[in-house]
PDB file of C-alpha atoms and ligand atoms in Angstrom:
ATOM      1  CA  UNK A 169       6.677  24.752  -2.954  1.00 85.00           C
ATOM      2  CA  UNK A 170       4.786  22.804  -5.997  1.00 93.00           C
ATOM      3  CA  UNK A 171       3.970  19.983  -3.489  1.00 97.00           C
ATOM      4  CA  UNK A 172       4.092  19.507   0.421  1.00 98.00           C
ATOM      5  CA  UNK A 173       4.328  15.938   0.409  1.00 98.00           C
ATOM      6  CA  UNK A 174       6.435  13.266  -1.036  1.00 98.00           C
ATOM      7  CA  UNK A 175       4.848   9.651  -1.433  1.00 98.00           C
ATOM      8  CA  UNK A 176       7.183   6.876  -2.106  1.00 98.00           C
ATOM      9  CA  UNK A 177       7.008   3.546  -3.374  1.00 98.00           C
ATOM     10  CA  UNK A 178       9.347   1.193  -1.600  1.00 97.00           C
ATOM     11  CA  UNK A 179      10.572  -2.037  -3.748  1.00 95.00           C
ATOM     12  CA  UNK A 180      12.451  -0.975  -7.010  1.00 94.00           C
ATOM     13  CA  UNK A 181      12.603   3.002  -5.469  1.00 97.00           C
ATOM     14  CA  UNK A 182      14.046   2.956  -1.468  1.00 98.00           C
ATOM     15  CA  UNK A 183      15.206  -0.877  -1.463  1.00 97.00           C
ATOM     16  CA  UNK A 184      15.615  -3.370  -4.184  1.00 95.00           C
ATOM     17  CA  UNK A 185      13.726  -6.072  -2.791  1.00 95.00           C
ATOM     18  CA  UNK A 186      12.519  -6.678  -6.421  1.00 92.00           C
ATOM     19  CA  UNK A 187      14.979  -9.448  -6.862  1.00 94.00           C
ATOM     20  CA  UNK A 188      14.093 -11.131  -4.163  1.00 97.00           C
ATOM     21  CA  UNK A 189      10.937 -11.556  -5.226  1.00 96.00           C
ATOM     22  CA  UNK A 190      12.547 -12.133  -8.442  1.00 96.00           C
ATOM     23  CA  UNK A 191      14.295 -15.256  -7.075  1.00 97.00           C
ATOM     24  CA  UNK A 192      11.182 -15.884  -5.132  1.00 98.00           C
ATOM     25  CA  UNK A 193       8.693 -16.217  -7.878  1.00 98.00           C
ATOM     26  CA  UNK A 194      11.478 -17.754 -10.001  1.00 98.00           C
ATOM     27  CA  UNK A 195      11.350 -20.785  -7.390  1.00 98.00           C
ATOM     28  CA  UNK A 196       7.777 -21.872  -7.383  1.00 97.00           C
ATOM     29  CA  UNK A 197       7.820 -21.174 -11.210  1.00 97.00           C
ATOM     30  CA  UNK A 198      10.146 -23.857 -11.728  1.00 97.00           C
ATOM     31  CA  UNK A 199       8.596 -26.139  -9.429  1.00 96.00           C
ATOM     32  CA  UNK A 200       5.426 -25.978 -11.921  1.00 95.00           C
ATOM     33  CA  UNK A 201       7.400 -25.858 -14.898  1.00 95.00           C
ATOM     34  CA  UNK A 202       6.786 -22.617 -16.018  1.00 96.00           C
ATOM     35  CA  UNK A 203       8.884 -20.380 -17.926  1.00 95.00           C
ATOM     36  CA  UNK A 204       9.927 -16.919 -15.941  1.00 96.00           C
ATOM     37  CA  UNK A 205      12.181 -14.347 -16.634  1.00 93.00           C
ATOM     38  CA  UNK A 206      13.684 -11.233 -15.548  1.00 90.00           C
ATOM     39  CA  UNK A 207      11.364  -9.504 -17.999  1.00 89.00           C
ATOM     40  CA  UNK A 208       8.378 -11.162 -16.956  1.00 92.00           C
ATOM     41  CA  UNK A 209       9.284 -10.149 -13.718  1.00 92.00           C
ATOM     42  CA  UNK A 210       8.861  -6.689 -14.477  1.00 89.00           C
ATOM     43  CA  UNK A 211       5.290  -6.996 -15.082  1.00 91.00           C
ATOM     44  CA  UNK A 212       4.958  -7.814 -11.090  1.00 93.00           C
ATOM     45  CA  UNK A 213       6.173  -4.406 -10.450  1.00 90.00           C
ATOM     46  CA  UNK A 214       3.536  -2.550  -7.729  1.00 90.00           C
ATOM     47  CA  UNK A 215       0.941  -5.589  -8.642  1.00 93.00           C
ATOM     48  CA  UNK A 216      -0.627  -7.684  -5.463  1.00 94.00           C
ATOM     49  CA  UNK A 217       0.843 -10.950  -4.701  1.00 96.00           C
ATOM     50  CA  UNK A 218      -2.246 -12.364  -5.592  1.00 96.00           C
ATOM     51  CA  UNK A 219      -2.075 -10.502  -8.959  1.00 95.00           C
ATOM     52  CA  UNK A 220       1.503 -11.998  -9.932  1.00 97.00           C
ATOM     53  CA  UNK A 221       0.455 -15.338  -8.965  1.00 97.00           C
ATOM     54  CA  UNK A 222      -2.424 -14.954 -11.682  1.00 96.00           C
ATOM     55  CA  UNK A 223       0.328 -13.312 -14.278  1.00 96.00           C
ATOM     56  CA  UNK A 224       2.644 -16.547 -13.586  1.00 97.00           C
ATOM     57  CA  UNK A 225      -0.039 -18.959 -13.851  1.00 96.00           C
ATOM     58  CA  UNK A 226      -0.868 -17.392 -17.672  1.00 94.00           C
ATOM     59  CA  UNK A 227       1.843 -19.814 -19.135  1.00 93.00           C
ATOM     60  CA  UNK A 228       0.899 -22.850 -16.814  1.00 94.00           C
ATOM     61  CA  UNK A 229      -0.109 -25.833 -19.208  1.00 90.00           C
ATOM     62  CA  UNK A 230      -1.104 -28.257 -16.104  1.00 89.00           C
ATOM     63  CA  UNK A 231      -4.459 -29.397 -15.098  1.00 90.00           C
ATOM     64  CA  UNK A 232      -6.126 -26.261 -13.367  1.00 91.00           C
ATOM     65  CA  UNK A 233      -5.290 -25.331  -9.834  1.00 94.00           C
ATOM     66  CA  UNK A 234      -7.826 -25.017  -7.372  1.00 96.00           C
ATOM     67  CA  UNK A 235      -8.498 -21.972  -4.835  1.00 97.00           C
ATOM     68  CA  UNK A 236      -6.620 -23.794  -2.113  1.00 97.00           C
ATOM     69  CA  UNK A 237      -3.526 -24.932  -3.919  1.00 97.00           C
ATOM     70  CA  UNK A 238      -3.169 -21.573  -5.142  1.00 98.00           C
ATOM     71  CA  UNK A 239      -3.430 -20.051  -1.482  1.00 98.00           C
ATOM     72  CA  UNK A 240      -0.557 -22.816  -1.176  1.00 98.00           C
ATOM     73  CA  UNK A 241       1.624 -21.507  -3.607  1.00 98.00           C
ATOM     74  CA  UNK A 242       0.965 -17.841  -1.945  1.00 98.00           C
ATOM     75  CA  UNK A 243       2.432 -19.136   1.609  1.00 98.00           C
ATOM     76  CA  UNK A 244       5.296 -21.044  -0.184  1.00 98.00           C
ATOM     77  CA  UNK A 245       6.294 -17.842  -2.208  1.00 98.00           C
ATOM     78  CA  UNK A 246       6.281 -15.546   0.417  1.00 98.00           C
ATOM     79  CA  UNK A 247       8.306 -17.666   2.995  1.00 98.00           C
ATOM     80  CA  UNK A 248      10.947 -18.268   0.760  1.00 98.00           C
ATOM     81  CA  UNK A 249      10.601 -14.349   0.016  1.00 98.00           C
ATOM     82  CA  UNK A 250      10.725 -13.780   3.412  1.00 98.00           C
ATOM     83  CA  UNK A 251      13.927 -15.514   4.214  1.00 98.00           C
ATOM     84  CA  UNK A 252      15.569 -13.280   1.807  1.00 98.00           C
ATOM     85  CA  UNK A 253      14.346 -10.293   4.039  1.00 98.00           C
ATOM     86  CA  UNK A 254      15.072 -11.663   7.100  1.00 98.00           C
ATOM     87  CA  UNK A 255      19.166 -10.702   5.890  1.00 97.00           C
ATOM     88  CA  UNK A 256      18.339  -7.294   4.839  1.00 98.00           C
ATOM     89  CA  UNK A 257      19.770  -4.714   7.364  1.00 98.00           C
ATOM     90  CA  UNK A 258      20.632  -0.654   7.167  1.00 98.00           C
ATOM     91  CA  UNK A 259      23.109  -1.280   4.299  1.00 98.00           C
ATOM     92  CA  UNK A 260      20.323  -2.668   1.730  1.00 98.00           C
ATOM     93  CA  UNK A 261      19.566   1.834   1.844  1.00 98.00           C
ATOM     94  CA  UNK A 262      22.197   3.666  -0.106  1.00 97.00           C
ATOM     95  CA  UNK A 263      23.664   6.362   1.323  1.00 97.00           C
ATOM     96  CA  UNK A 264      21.925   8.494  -1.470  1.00 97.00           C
ATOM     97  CA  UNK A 265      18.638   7.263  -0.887  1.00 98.00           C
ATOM     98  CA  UNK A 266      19.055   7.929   3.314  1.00 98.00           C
ATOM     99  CA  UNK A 267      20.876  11.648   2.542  1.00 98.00           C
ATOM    100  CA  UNK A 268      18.261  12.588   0.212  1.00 98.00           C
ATOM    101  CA  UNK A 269      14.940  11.316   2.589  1.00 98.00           C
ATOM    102  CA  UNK A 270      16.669  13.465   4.843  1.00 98.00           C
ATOM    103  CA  UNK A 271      17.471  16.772   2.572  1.00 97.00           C
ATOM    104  CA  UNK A 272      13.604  16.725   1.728  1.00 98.00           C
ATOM    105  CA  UNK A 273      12.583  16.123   5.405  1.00 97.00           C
ATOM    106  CA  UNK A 274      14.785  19.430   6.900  1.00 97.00           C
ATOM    107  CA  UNK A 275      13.247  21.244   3.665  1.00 97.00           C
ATOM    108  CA  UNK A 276       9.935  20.707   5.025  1.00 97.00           C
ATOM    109  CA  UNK A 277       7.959  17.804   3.150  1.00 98.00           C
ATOM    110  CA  UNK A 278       5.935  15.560   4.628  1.00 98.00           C
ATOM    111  CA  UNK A 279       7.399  11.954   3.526  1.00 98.00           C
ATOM    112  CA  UNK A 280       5.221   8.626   3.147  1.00 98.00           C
ATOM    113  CA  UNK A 281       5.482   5.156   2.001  1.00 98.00           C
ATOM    114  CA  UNK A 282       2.804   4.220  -0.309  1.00 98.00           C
ATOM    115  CA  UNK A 283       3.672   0.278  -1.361  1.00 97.00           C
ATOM    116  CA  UNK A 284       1.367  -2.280  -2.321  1.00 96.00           C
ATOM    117  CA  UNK A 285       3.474  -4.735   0.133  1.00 97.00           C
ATOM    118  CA  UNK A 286       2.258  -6.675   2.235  1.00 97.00           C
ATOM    119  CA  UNK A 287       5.578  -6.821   4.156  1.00 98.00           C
ATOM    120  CA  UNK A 288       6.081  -3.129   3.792  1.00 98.00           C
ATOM    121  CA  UNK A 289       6.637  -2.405   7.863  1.00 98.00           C
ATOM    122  CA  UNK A 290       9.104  -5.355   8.265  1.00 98.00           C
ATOM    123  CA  UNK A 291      11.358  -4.341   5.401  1.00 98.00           C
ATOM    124  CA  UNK A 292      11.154  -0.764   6.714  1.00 98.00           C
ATOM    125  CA  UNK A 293      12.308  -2.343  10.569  1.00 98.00           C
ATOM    126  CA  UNK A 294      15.153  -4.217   8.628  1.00 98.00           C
ATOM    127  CA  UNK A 295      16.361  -1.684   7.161  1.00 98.00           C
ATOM    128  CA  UNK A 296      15.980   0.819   9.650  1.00 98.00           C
ATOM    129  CA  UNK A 297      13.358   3.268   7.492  1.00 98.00           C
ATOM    130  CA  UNK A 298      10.472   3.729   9.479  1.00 98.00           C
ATOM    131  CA  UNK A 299      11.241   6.541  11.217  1.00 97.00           C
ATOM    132  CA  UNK A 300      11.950   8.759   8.276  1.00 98.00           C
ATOM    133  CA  UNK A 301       8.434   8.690   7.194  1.00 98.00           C
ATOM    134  CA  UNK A 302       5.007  10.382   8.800  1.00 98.00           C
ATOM    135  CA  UNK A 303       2.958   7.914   7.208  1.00 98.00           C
ATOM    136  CA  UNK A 304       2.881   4.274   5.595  1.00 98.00           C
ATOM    137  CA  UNK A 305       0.262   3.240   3.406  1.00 98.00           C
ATOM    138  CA  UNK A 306       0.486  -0.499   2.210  1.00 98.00           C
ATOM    139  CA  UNK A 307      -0.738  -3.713   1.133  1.00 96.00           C
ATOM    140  CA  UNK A 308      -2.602  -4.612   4.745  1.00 97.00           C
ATOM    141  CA  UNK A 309      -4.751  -1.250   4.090  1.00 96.00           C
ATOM    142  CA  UNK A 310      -5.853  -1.712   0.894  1.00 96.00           C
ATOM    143  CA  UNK A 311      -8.835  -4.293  -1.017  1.00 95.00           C
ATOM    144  CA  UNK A 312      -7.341  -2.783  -4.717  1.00 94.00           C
ATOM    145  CA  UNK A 313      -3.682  -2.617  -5.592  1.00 91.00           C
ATOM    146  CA  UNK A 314      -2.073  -0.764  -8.396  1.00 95.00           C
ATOM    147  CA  UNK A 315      -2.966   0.405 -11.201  1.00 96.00           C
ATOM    148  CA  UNK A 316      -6.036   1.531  -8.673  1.00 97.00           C
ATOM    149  CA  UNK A 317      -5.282   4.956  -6.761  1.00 98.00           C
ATOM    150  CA  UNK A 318      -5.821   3.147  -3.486  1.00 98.00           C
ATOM    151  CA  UNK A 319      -2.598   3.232  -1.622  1.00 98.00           C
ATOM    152  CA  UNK A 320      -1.519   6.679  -2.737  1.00 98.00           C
ATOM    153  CA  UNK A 321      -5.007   8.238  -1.796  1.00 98.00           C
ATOM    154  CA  UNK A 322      -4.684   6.335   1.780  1.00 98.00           C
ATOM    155  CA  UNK A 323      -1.389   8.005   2.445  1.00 98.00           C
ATOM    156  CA  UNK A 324      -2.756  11.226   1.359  1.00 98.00           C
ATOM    157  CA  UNK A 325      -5.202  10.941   3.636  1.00 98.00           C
ATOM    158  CA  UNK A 326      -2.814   9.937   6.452  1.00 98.00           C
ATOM    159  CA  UNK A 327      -1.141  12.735   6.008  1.00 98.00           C
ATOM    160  CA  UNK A 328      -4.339  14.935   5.967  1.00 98.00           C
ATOM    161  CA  UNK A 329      -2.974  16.182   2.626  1.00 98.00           C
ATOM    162  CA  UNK A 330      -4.479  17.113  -0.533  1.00 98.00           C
ATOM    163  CA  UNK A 331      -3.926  14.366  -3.300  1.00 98.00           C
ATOM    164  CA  UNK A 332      -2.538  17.176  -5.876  1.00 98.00           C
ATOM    165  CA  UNK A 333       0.053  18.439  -3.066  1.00 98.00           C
ATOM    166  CA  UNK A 334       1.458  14.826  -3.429  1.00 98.00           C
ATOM    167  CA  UNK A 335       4.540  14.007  -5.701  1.00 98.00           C
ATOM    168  CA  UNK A 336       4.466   9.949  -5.660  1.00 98.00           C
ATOM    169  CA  UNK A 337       7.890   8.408  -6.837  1.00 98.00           C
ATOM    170  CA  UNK A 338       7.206   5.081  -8.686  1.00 97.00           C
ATOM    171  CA  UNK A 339       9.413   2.935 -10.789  1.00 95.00           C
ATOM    172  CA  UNK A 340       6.198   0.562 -11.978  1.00 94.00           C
ATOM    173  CA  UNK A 341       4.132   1.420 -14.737  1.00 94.00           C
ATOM    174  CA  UNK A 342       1.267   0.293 -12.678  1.00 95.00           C
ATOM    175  CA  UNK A 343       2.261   3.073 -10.188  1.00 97.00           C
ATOM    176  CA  UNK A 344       2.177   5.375 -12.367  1.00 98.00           C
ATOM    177  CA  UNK A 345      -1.051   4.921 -14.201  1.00 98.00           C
ATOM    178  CA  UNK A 346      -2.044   4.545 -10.297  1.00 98.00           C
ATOM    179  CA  UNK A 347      -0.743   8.015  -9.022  1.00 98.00           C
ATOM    180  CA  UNK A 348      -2.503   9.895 -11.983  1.00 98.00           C
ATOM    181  CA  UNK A 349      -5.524   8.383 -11.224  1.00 98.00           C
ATOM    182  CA  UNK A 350      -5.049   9.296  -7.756  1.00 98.00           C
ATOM    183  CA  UNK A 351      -5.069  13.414  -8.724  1.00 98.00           C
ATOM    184  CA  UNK A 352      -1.275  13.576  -8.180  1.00 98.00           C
ATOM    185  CA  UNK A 353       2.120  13.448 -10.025  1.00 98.00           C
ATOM    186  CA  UNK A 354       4.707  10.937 -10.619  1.00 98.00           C
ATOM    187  CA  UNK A 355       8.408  10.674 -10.654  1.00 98.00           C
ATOM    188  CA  UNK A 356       9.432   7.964 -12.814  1.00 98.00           C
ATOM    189  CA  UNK A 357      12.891   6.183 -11.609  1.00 97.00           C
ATOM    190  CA  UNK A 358      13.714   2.943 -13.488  1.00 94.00           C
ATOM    191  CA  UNK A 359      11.462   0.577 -15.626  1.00 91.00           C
ATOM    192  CA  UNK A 360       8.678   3.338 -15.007  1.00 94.00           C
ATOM    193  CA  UNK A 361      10.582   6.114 -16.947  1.00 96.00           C
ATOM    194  CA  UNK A 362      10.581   4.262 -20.447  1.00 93.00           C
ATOM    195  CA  UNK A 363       6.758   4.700 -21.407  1.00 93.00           C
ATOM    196  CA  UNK A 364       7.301   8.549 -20.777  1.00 96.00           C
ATOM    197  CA  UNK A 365       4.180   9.311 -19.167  1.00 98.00           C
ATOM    198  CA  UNK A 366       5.932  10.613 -15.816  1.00 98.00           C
ATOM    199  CA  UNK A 367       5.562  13.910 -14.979  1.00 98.00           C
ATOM    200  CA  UNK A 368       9.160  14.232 -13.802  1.00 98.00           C
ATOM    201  CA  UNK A 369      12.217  11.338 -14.856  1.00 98.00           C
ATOM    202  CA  UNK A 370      14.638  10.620 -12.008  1.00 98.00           C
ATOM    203  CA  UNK A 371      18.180   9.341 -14.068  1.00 97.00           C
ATOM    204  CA  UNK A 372      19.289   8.911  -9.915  1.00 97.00           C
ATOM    205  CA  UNK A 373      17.386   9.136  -6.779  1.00 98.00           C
ATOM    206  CA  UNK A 374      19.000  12.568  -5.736  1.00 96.00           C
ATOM    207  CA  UNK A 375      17.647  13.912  -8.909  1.00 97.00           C
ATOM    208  CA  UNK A 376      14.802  14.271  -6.508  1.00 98.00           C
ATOM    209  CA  UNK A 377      15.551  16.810  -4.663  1.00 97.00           C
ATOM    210  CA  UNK A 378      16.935  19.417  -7.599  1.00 96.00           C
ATOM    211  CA  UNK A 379      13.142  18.662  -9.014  1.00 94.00           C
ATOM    212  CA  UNK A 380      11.682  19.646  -6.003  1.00 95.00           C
ATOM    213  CA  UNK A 381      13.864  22.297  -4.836  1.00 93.00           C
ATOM    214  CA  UNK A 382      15.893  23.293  -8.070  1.00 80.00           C
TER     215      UNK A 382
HETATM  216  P1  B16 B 969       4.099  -8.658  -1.013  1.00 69.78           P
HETATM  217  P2  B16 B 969       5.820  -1.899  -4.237  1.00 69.78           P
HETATM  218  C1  B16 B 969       5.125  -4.447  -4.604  1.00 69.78           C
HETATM  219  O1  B16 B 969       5.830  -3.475  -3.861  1.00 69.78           O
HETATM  220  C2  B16 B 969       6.088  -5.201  -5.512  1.00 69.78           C
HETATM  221  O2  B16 B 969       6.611  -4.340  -6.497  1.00 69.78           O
HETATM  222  C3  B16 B 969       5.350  -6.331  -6.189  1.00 69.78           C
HETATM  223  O3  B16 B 969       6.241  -7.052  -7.021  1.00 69.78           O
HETATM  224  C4  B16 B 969       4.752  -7.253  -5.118  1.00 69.78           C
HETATM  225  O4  B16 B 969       4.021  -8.312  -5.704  1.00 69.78           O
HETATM  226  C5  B16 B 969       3.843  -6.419  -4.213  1.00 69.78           C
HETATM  227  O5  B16 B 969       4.579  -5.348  -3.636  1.00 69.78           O
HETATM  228  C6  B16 B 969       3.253  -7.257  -3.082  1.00 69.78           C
HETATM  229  O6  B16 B 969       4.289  -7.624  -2.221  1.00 69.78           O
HETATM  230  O7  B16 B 969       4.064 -10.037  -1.582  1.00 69.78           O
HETATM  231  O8  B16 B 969       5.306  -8.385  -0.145  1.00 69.78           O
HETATM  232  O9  B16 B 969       2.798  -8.290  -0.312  1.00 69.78           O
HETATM  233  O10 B16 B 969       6.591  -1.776  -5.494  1.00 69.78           O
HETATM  234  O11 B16 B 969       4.369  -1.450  -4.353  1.00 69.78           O
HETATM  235  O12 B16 B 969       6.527  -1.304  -3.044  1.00 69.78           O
HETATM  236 MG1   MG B 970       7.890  -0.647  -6.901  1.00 69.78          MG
END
């Protein structure tokens, strides 16, 4: 086996939570008058909360916002984010996504969540995930998100495995520039496959398992 241990990223790979925080985002950006797209979106992929506030805020032409406002806007954002999780359940997981976790588990890798989320173990509860992994390495563990190694070296380490046994699968450019600088390689699945610096491009999620057992 090339690797012994599979490291995935959760919103935008297992779940698509990404328009949530899509819709989310879109909210409070509105609210302050600032212009927000679906594209501009895409450069929140795998980045902190804190992070995507700071992205937003780049076309904000009010007066400047102080630390505490800002910590405002981070409660506001997440609650209404939050409400939109609170109706996930075991149908937000495709039967694809479930079949193949399982596939890769009976062939003997180690599987892991490695998400810079802060709500990582309550989307995993929702949608009834968080037994299929050994380890979960997330936004609650980490000072540095992506494009730092952080999160994917954590999980490693959870799963007392070498960082170059690991196959991470991303669909953020951010979580791919953070796997390689972690030691390990990426599968690309999504926005993450058009740069081309994946090590491996998923078209579907079951493409997974051909790459690691084909
Ligand atoms: P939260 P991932 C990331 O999850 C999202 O892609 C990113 O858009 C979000 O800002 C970040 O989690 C933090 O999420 O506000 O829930 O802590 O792609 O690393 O699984
Ligand atoms: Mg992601």
């Amino acid at each position: 086996m090339q690797y012994k241990a599979v490291i995935f990223d959760l919103d935008g790979v297992l779940v698509f939570t990404d328009k949530y925080h899509y819709l989310a985002w879109k909210k409070l950006a509105d609210k302050l008058g600032i212009e927000f797209t679906e594209k501009d979106n895409d450069r929140l992929r795998g980045v902190s909360r804190e992070e995507s506030l700071d992205i937003i805020l780049e076309k904000y032409k009010g007066e400047p916002i102080s630390p505490e406002k800002k910590k405002e806007y981070l409660e506001e954002k997440n609650n209404t984010y939050r409400e939109s999780l609170s109706e996930m359940n075991r149908g937000d997981v495709s039967d694809q996504v479930r079949q193949t976790l399982k596939n890769l588990k009976d062939a003997g890798y180690r599987l892991a969540i490695g998400s810079s989320s802060k709500n990582t173990a309550y989307i995993l509860e929702r949608c009834e995930l968080t037994d299929c992994f050994e380890a979960v390495s997330d936004g609650t563990m980490i000072t540095r998100s992506k494009p730092d190694p952080e999160v994917f070296l954590k999980a490693a380490e959870l799963l007392s495995e070498n960082p170059a046994d690991c196959l991470v699968v991303e669909d953020a450019d951010a979580g791919v520039t953070a796997a390689h600088a972690a030691g390990m390689d990426v599968a690309a699945i999504g926005a993450a496959t058009a740069s081309g610096r994946a090590d491996h491009e998923l078209s579907k999620f079951e493409d997974l398992y051909d790459i690691l057992e084909g």
